[in-house]
Amino acid sequence: MIGREAVQKGRPREFDKEQVLDKALHVFWKRGYEGTSLSDLTEAMGINRPSLYAAFGNKEELFKLALDRYVEKGPGSVHRASLQLPTARAVVESLLTSSATMLTDPSTPPGCLAVQGALSCGEASESIKQALCERRSLGEQQLRQRFERAKNEGDLGPDSDPASLARYVMTVMQGMSVQASGGATRADLLAVVDMALKAWSSSKG
Amino acid sequence: MIGREAVQKGRPREFDKEQVLDKALHVFWKRGYEGTSLSDLTEAMGINRPSLYAAFGNKEELFKLALDRYVEKGPGSVHRASLQLPTARAVVESLLTSSATMLTDPSTPPGCLAVQGALSCGEASESIKQALCERRSLGEQQLRQRFERAKNEGDLGPDSDPASLARYVMTVMQGMSVQASGGATRADLLAVVDMALKAWSSSKG
DNA sequence: ATATATATGTACCGAGCGGTACCGATATAG
DNA sequence: CTATATCGGTACCGCTCGGTACATATATAT
């Protein structure tokens, strides 16, 4: 069997899959999972319902694909870069400032999809809530591992607690997402980052 | 015209209004506004639909009444007490630790209603989102005023920025709400509080 | 007792939900 | 050209949504 890009039979799709997925992502980001209807989606994506189902499965799968794309192309890539900075302090500073910037990017909805998407929801959407929850804790886990490395390298003191440090940084980032959705400006969030970094300076352990 | 508690005509209500309002609050708290259906509500409240509408108006008004009650009887009273402590440092410490405790109270849903209720939503619920947003910023405003007082009293240094300090504390509290809804334990949140307070100690300036 | 006022319960409303059957259109394979 | 496979569009499905009409039950006022 040849690869996926083998010559395809049948009528070719008339839209670009990634392009319309971006449109869907934007709607979910703004409205949340439960707040977004299929009509909202098809209108924004410029395709009709059966095409959506043929290409993406159903609303739930579409959301998860949009979430993957969000993480991959949005904050994920930026955060990955932050994690590779040489010191824990530099990692945190980069993580927080880039978050403040992205959360208030005027070309996207305010806040973070992984927070806005479905903090609480009806029973039917519980699987979505859990997917978002896992994404958030994955980010926290990566940060914790980076801090453990820093501790091993002597960059962080022997009495420091990587898990608590990571949780603190994630908490500030998630709080900033709530702030952004409430209308906080970029300058507002950068002031928060300054405060948060002071906690860092005085507890490198 | 006599007061509200004058002898009432007609068939008396068979349920206690505040009692069933508490039930509704609990459901909204757990499921969010859009995630809660009228059937969820009537089932939890133990009354039927027309009784609900007669007593509380509609779903939206019921939510706002539940929110008022939440603020009044729950975090509102606790936070009010915190604000009256003598120093800004004591205020912040009390605010954060009591938040960590309340957000993980096993007898209530995790997190804060004002954060979980509707961070993002469909167009129809925009009024709810805004009401929650106003509640959050009201709390921030009260805290800022408390810090301004502290600055005037010399408790906070002349170069301190009450608005940024208040926003920082609120950001941590809101982030803790997200953490709680993701399963963070009370100990987890108290560790975050410790970290957050270190920022405080090193920036009273 | 009668009139009035309010509460309850059943049974229903139109609208919108997520999801799909079906058919015509358009591509490749032989 | 024919067969096959996929796409796009219309028109629809059953279900649940928030909200209500209406009849009945239960209290007070006179």
Coordinates of C-alpha atoms (C1' of nucleotides) in Angstrom, one line a residue:
Chain A
M1 CA 0.0 0.0 0.0
I2 CA 1.3 3.3 -1.0
G3 CA 1.4 6.5 1.1
R4 CA -1.6 8.7 1.8
E5 CA -0.7 11.0 -1.1
A6 CA -1.3 8.3 -3.7
V7 CA -3.5 9.4 -6.6
Q8 CA -7.0 9.7 -5.3
K9 CA -10.1 8.4 -6.8
G10 CA -13.4 10.2 -6.8
R11 CA -14.3 13.9 -6.8
P12 CA -11.6 16.0 -5.2
R13 CA -12.4 18.1 -2.1
E14 CA -13.1 21.7 -3.0
F15 CA -11.8 23.3 0.2
D16 CA -8.4 23.2 2.0
K17 CA -8.8 21.0 5.1
E18 CA -6.3 22.9 7.3
Q19 CA -7.7 26.2 6.2
V20 CA -11.2 25.5 7.3
L21 CA -9.9 23.8 10.4
D22 CA -8.4 27.1 11.3
K23 CA -11.8 28.8 10.9
A24 CA -13.4 26.2 13.2
L25 CA -10.6 26.7 15.7
H26 CA -11.3 30.4 15.8
V27 CA -15.0 29.8 16.5
F28 CA -14.4 27.3 19.2
W29 CA -11.8 29.6 20.7
K30 CA -14.2 32.5 20.9
R31 CA -17.4 30.7 21.8
G32 CA -16.2 27.6 23.7
Y33 CA -17.3 24.1 22.8
E34 CA -20.9 24.2 24.1
G35 CA -21.4 27.7 22.9
T36 CA -20.6 26.8 19.3
S37 CA -23.3 25.3 17.2
L38 CA -22.9 23.4 14.0
S39 CA -24.4 26.3 12.1
D40 CA -21.8 28.6 13.6
L41 CA -19.2 26.2 12.3
T42 CA -20.4 25.6 8.8
E43 CA -21.0 29.3 8.3
A44 CA -17.5 30.2 9.4
M45 CA -15.9 27.4 7.6
G46 CA -17.8 28.1 4.4
I47 CA -18.7 24.4 3.9
N48 CA -22.0 22.6 4.5
R49 CA -22.8 20.1 7.1
P50 CA -22.2 16.8 5.3
S51 CA -18.9 18.0 4.1
L52 CA -17.9 18.8 7.6
Y53 CA -18.9 15.4 8.9
A54 CA -17.2 13.6 6.0
A55 CA -13.9 15.5 6.6
F56 CA -13.8 15.7 10.4
G57 CA -16.1 13.1 11.9
N58 CA -18.3 15.0 14.2
K59 CA -18.4 18.1 16.4
E60 CA -16.3 16.5 19.1
E61 CA -13.6 15.1 16.8
L62 CA -13.5 18.5 15.0
F63 CA -12.9 20.2 18.3
K64 CA -10.1 17.9 19.3
L65 CA -8.5 18.3 15.9
A66 CA -8.8 22.1 16.3
L67 CA -7.2 21.8 19.8
D68 CA -4.3 19.8 18.4
R69 CA -3.8 22.4 15.7
Y70 CA -4.1 25.2 18.3
V71 CA -1.4 23.6 20.5
E72 CA 0.8 22.8 17.6
K73 CA 0.8 26.0 15.7
G74 CA 0.0 28.4 18.5
P75 CA 1.3 28.4 22.1
G76 CA 2.8 24.9 21.7
S77 CA 5.6 26.0 19.4
V78 CA 6.3 29.2 21.4
H79 CA 6.3 27.3 24.7
R80 CA 8.6 24.6 23.3
A81 CA 11.1 27.3 22.4
S82 CA 10.9 28.8 25.8
L83 CA 11.6 25.5 27.5
Q84 CA 14.9 25.3 25.6
L85 CA 16.4 28.5 27.1
P86 CA 19.5 27.9 29.2
T87 CA 18.2 28.8 32.7
A88 CA 15.0 28.2 34.6
R89 CA 14.7 31.9 35.2
A90 CA 14.9 32.6 31.5
V91 CA 12.4 29.9 30.8
V92 CA 9.9 31.3 33.2
E93 CA 10.3 34.9 32.0
S94 CA 9.9 33.9 28.4
L95 CA 7.0 31.7 29.1
L96 CA 5.1 34.4 31.0
T97 CA 5.8 37.3 28.7
S98 CA 5.0 35.3 25.6
S99 CA 1.8 34.2 27.2
A100 CA 0.8 37.7 28.1
T101 CA 1.4 38.6 24.5
M102 CA -0.4 35.7 22.9
L103 CA -3.4 36.0 25.3
T104 CA -4.0 39.5 24.1
D105 CA -3.2 39.1 20.4
P106 CA -5.8 41.2 18.7
S107 CA -6.0 38.9 15.8
T108 CA -7.3 36.0 17.9
P109 CA -9.9 35.7 20.6
P110 CA -8.7 36.7 24.1
G111 CA -7.5 34.0 26.4
C112 CA -6.3 30.4 25.9
L113 CA -8.4 27.8 24.2
A114 CA -7.4 25.2 26.7
V115 CA -8.9 27.3 29.5
Q116 CA -11.9 29.0 27.7
G117 CA -13.0 25.9 25.8
A118 CA -14.8 24.1 28.5
L119 CA -14.0 24.6 32.2
S120 CA -17.3 23.3 33.2
C121 CA -20.0 21.8 31.0
G122 CA -22.9 19.4 30.7
E123 CA -22.5 15.7 31.0
A124 CA -22.5 15.3 27.2
S125 CA -19.3 17.4 26.8
E126 CA -17.4 15.8 29.7
S127 CA -15.0 14.2 27.3
I128 CA -14.1 17.6 25.9
K129 CA -13.5 19.0 29.4
Q130 CA -11.2 16.1 30.1
A131 CA -9.2 16.5 26.9
L132 CA -8.6 20.2 27.8
C133 CA -7.7 19.2 31.3
E134 CA -5.1 16.7 30.0
R135 CA -3.6 19.3 27.7
R136 CA -3.1 21.7 30.5
S137 CA -1.5 19.2 32.8
L138 CA 0.7 18.0 30.0
G139 CA 2.1 21.6 29.7
E140 CA 2.6 21.6 33.5
Q141 CA 4.4 18.3 33.4
Q142 CA 6.8 19.5 30.7
L143 CA 7.6 22.5 32.7
R144 CA 8.2 20.5 35.8
Q145 CA 10.6 18.2 33.9
R146 CA 12.5 21.3 32.8
F147 CA 12.8 22.4 36.4
E148 CA 13.9 19.0 37.5
R149 CA 16.7 19.3 34.9
A150 CA 17.6 22.7 36.2
K151 CA 17.7 21.3 39.7
N152 CA 20.1 18.6 38.6
E153 CA 22.2 21.1 36.8
G154 CA 22.4 23.3 39.9
D155 CA 20.6 26.0 38.2
L156 CA 17.9 25.6 40.8
G157 CA 18.8 25.1 44.4
P158 CA 18.6 21.6 46.1
D159 CA 15.7 22.7 48.3
S160 CA 13.6 23.9 45.4
D161 CA 10.4 22.0 44.5
P162 CA 10.0 21.7 40.7
A163 CA 6.4 20.5 40.9
S164 CA 5.3 23.5 43.0
L165 CA 7.3 25.9 40.8
A166 CA 5.7 24.5 37.7
R167 CA 2.2 24.6 39.2
Y168 CA 2.8 28.2 40.3
V169 CA 3.8 29.3 36.8
M170 CA 0.9 27.5 35.2
T171 CA -1.5 29.0 37.7
V172 CA -0.4 32.5 36.8
M173 CA -0.7 31.7 33.1
Q174 CA -4.2 30.3 33.5
G175 CA -5.2 33.3 35.6
M176 CA -3.9 35.6 32.9
S177 CA -6.2 33.8 30.5
V178 CA -9.2 34.6 32.7
Q179 CA -8.0 38.2 33.0
A180 CA -7.6 38.5 29.2
S181 CA -11.1 37.2 28.6
G182 CA -12.3 39.8 31.0
G183 CA -10.8 42.6 29.0
A184 CA -7.3 43.0 30.6
T185 CA -4.8 44.6 28.2
R186 CA -1.4 43.5 27.3
A187 CA 0.1 46.1 29.6
D188 CA -2.1 44.8 32.4
L189 CA -0.8 41.3 31.9
L190 CA 2.8 42.3 31.6
A191 CA 2.5 44.1 35.0
V192 CA 1.2 40.8 36.4
V193 CA 4.2 39.0 34.9
D194 CA 6.5 41.4 36.6
M195 CA 4.9 40.7 40.0
A196 CA 5.0 36.9 39.3
L197 CA 8.7 37.0 38.5
K198 CA 9.4 38.7 41.8
A199 CA 8.2 35.5 43.5
W200 CA 10.6 33.7 41.3
S201 CA 13.6 35.8 42.1
S202 CA 13.1 35.3 45.8
S203 CA 12.6 31.6 45.8
K204 CA 15.1 30.0 43.5
G205 CA 15.9 27.9 46.6
Chain B
M1 CA -49.1 49.2 52.2
I2 CA -47.7 46.8 54.8
G3 CA -44.3 45.0 54.4
R4 CA -43.6 41.9 52.3
E5 CA -44.4 39.6 55.2
A6 CA -48.0 40.7 55.5
V7 CA -50.5 37.8 55.5
Q8 CA -50.5 36.3 52.0
K9 CA -53.4 35.5 49.9
G10 CA -53.6 32.4 47.7
R11 CA -52.1 29.0 48.0
P12 CA -48.8 29.1 49.8
R13 CA -45.6 27.9 48.1
E14 CA -44.7 24.4 49.0
F15 CA -40.9 24.8 48.9
D16 CA -38.4 27.1 50.6
K17 CA -37.2 29.6 48.0
E18 CA -33.7 30.0 49.4
Q19 CA -33.3 26.3 49.8
V20 CA -34.1 25.4 46.2
L21 CA -32.0 28.4 45.1
D22 CA -29.1 26.7 46.8
K23 CA -29.8 23.6 44.8
A24 CA -29.8 25.6 41.6
L25 CA -26.6 27.3 42.6
H26 CA -24.9 24.0 43.1
V27 CA -25.9 22.8 39.6
F28 CA -24.8 26.0 37.8
W29 CA -21.6 25.8 39.8
K30 CA -20.8 22.3 38.6
R31 CA -22.1 22.5 35.1
G32 CA -21.8 26.1 34.1
Y33 CA -24.6 28.2 32.7
E34 CA -24.8 26.7 29.2
G35 CA -24.1 23.2 30.5
T36 CA -27.1 23.3 32.8
S37 CA -30.6 22.5 31.3
L38 CA -33.9 23.4 32.8
S39 CA -34.5 19.7 33.4
D40 CA -31.2 19.5 35.4
L41 CA -32.5 22.4 37.4
T42 CA -36.0 21.2 38.1
E43 CA -34.7 17.7 39.0
A44 CA -32.1 19.1 41.5
M45 CA -34.5 21.7 42.9
G46 CA -37.3 19.2 43.3
I47 CA -39.9 21.5 41.8
N48 CA -41.5 21.6 38.4
R49 CA -41.0 24.0 35.6
P50 CA -43.9 26.4 36.0
S51 CA -43.0 26.8 39.7
L52 CA -39.5 27.6 38.8
Y53 CA -40.6 30.3 36.4
A54 CA -43.2 31.7 38.8
A55 CA -40.6 32.0 41.6
F56 CA -37.5 33.0 39.7
G57 CA -38.4 34.4 36.3
N58 CA -36.4 32.4 33.8
K59 CA -33.1 30.6 33.5
E60 CA -31.0 33.8 33.2
E61 CA -32.6 35.5 36.2
L62 CA -32.3 32.3 38.2
F63 CA -28.6 32.2 37.4
K64 CA -28.1 35.8 38.5
L65 CA -29.9 35.2 41.7
A66 CA -27.8 32.1 42.3
L67 CA -24.7 34.2 41.6
D68 CA -25.8 36.9 44.1
R69 CA -26.3 34.2 46.7
Y70 CA -23.0 32.6 45.9
V71 CA -21.2 35.8 46.4
E72 CA -23.1 36.8 49.5
K73 CA -23.0 33.6 51.4
G74 CA -19.8 32.1 50.0
P75 CA -16.6 33.8 49.0
G76 CA -18.0 37.3 49.4
S77 CA -18.4 37.1 53.1
V78 CA -15.0 35.5 53.6
H79 CA -13.3 38.0 51.3
R80 CA -15.0 40.9 53.0
A81 CA -13.5 39.7 56.3
S82 CA -10.0 39.4 54.7
L83 CA -10.2 43.0 53.5
Q84 CA -10.5 44.2 57.0
L85 CA -7.3 42.8 58.3
P86 CA -4.8 45.5 59.4
T87 CA -2.0 45.1 56.9
A88 CA -2.0 44.6 53.1
R89 CA 0.2 41.6 53.6
A90 CA -2.3 40.0 56.0
V91 CA -5.1 40.8 53.6
V92 CA -3.3 39.0 50.7
E93 CA -2.3 36.1 52.8
S94 CA -5.8 35.6 54.1
L95 CA -7.4 36.1 50.7
L96 CA -5.2 33.5 49.0
T97 CA -5.3 30.9 51.7
S98 CA -9.0 31.1 52.2
S99 CA -9.4 30.9 48.4
A100 CA -7.3 27.8 48.2
T101 CA -9.5 26.3 50.9
M102 CA -12.8 27.3 49.4
L103 CA -11.9 26.3 45.9
T104 CA -11.2 22.7 47.1
D105 CA -14.0 22.4 49.5
P106 CA -15.2 18.8 49.0
S107 CA -18.8 19.8 49.8
T108 CA -19.0 22.1 46.7
P109 CA -17.9 21.8 43.1
P110 CA -14.3 22.7 42.6
G111 CA -13.4 26.2 41.4
C112 CA -15.2 29.5 41.6
L113 CA -18.6 30.0 40.0
A114 CA -17.6 33.4 38.7
V115 CA -14.8 31.7 36.7
Q116 CA -16.4 28.4 35.8
G117 CA -19.8 29.7 35.0
A118 CA -19.2 31.1 31.6
L119 CA -15.7 32.2 30.4
S120 CA -16.8 31.9 26.8
C121 CA -20.3 31.1 25.5
G122 CA -22.7 31.4 22.6
E123 CA -24.2 34.8 21.7
A124 CA -27.4 34.0 23.6
S125 CA -25.5 33.8 26.9
E126 CA -23.4 36.9 26.5
S127 CA -25.3 38.7 29.2
I128 CA -24.3 36.0 31.7
K129 CA -20.7 36.1 30.7
Q130 CA -20.7 39.9 31.2
A131 CA -22.4 39.6 34.6
L132 CA -19.6 37.2 35.8
C133 CA -17.0 39.5 34.3
E134 CA -18.4 42.4 36.3
R135 CA -18.4 40.4 39.5
R136 CA -14.8 39.5 39.1
S137 CA -13.7 43.1 38.3
L138 CA -15.8 44.3 41.3
G139 CA -13.7 42.1 43.5
E140 CA -10.5 43.4 42.0
Q141 CA -11.7 46.9 42.5
Q142 CA -12.3 46.4 46.2
L143 CA -8.9 44.9 46.6
R144 CA -7.3 47.8 44.8
Q145 CA -9.1 50.3 47.0
R146 CA -7.8 48.4 50.0
F147 CA -4.3 48.7 48.7
E148 CA -4.7 52.4 48.0
R149 CA -5.7 52.8 51.6
A150 CA -2.6 50.8 52.7
K151 CA -0.4 53.0 50.5
N152 CA -1.9 56.1 52.1
E153 CA -1.3 54.6 55.5
G154 CA 2.3 53.9 54.7
D155 CA 1.7 50.2 54.9
L156 CA 2.6 50.0 51.3
G157 CA 5.5 52.0 49.9
P158 CA 5.0 55.1 47.9
D159 CA 6.3 53.5 44.7
S160 CA 3.9 50.6 44.9
D161 CA 1.1 50.2 42.3
P162 CA -2.2 49.2 44.0
A163 CA -3.8 48.4 40.7
S164 CA -1.1 46.0 39.6
L165 CA -0.9 44.4 43.0
A166 CA -4.6 43.8 43.0
R167 CA -4.6 42.4 39.5
Y168 CA -1.8 40.1 40.4
V169 CA -3.6 38.7 43.4
M170 CA -6.8 38.2 41.4
T171 CA -4.9 36.5 38.6
V172 CA -3.4 34.0 41.1
M173 CA -6.9 33.4 42.6
Q174 CA -8.5 32.9 39.2
G175 CA -5.6 30.6 38.1
M176 CA -6.2 28.6 41.2
S177 CA -9.8 28.2 40.2
V178 CA -8.7 26.7 36.9
Q179 CA -6.3 24.4 38.7
A180 CA -9.0 23.3 41.1
S181 CA -11.3 22.4 38.3
G182 CA -8.5 20.3 36.9
G183 CA -8.1 18.3 40.0
A184 CA -5.5 20.2 42.0
T185 CA -5.7 19.4 45.7
R186 CA -5.8 21.8 48.6
A187 CA -2.1 21.1 49.3
D188 CA -1.3 21.9 45.7
L189 CA -3.0 25.2 45.9
L190 CA -1.5 26.1 49.2
A191 CA 2.0 25.5 47.7
V192 CA 1.0 28.0 45.0
V193 CA -0.1 30.5 47.6
D194 CA 3.3 30.2 49.2
M195 CA 5.0 31.0 46.0
A196 CA 2.7 33.9 45.2
L197 CA 3.3 35.4 48.6
K198 CA 7.0 35.4 47.9
A199 CA 6.3 37.8 45.1
W200 CA 4.5 39.9 47.6
S201 CA 7.3 40.0 50.2
S202 CA 9.8 41.2 47.7
S203 CA 7.8 44.0 46.2
K204 CA 6.1 45.9 48.9
G205 CA 8.2 48.8 47.8
Chain C
dA1 C1' -70.4 29.8 51.1
dT2 C1' -68.4 32.7 47.7
dA3 C1' -64.9 35.3 45.4
dT4 C1' -60.2 36.1 44.8
dA5 C1' -55.4 35.1 44.5
dT6 C1' -51.6 32.2 44.2
dA7 C1' -49.2 27.4 43.5
dT8 C1' -48.9 23.0 41.3
dG9 C1' -48.9 19.4 37.5
dT10 C1' -49.7 17.9 32.9
dA11 C1' -49.1 18.4 28.6
dC12 C1' -47.7 21.1 25.1
dC13 C1' -45.2 24.9 22.0
dG14 C1' -41.9 26.5 18.3
dA15 C1' -37.1 26.6 17.7
dG16 C1' -32.7 24.9 17.4
dC17 C1' -29.8 21.2 18.3
dG18 C1' -26.4 17.4 16.4
dG19 C1' -26.4 14.3 12.8
dT20 C1' -27.8 11.8 8.3
dA21 C1' -30.2 9.8 3.8
dC22 C1' -30.2 10.7 -0.6
dC23 C1' -29.2 12.4 -5.0
dG24 C1' -26.7 14.9 -8.6
dA25 C1' -22.0 16.4 -9.8
dT26 C1' -17.2 15.5 -10.7
dA27 C1' -13.1 13.1 -10.5
dT28 C1' -10.1 8.6 -11.7
dA29 C1' -9.6 3.5 -13.5
dG30 C1' -10.4 0.3 -16.8
Chain D
dC1 C1' -17.9 5.0 -22.5
dT2 C1' -18.7 2.6 -18.3
dA3 C1' -17.9 1.6 -13.6
dT4 C1' -16.5 3.3 -9.3
dA5 C1' -15.5 6.4 -5.6
dT6 C1' -15.8 10.6 -3.4
dC7 C1' -17.8 15.4 -2.8
dG8 C1' -21.4 18.9 -2.4
dG9 C1' -26.3 20.5 -1.5
dT10 C1' -31.0 19.9 -0.1
dA11 C1' -34.0 18.4 2.8
dC12 C1' -34.9 15.9 6.5
dC13 C1' -34.5 13.0 11.1
dG14 C1' -35.4 12.5 16.3
dC15 C1' -34.4 14.9 20.3
dT16 C1' -33.8 18.4 23.6
dC17 C1' -33.9 23.0 24.4
dG18 C1' -36.2 27.2 27.1
dG19 C1' -40.6 28.6 27.9
dT20 C1' -45.9 28.5 28.6
dA21 C1' -51.4 27.5 28.5
dC22 C1' -54.6 25.6 31.1
dA23 C1' -56.9 23.1 34.4
dT24 C1' -56.8 21.9 39.3
dA25 C1' -55.7 22.5 44.2
dT26 C1' -55.3 25.3 48.3
dA27 C1' -54.9 29.2 50.8
dT28 C1' -57.2 34.0 52.5
dA29 C1' -61.0 37.9 52.6
dT30 C1' -65.6 39.0 53.0

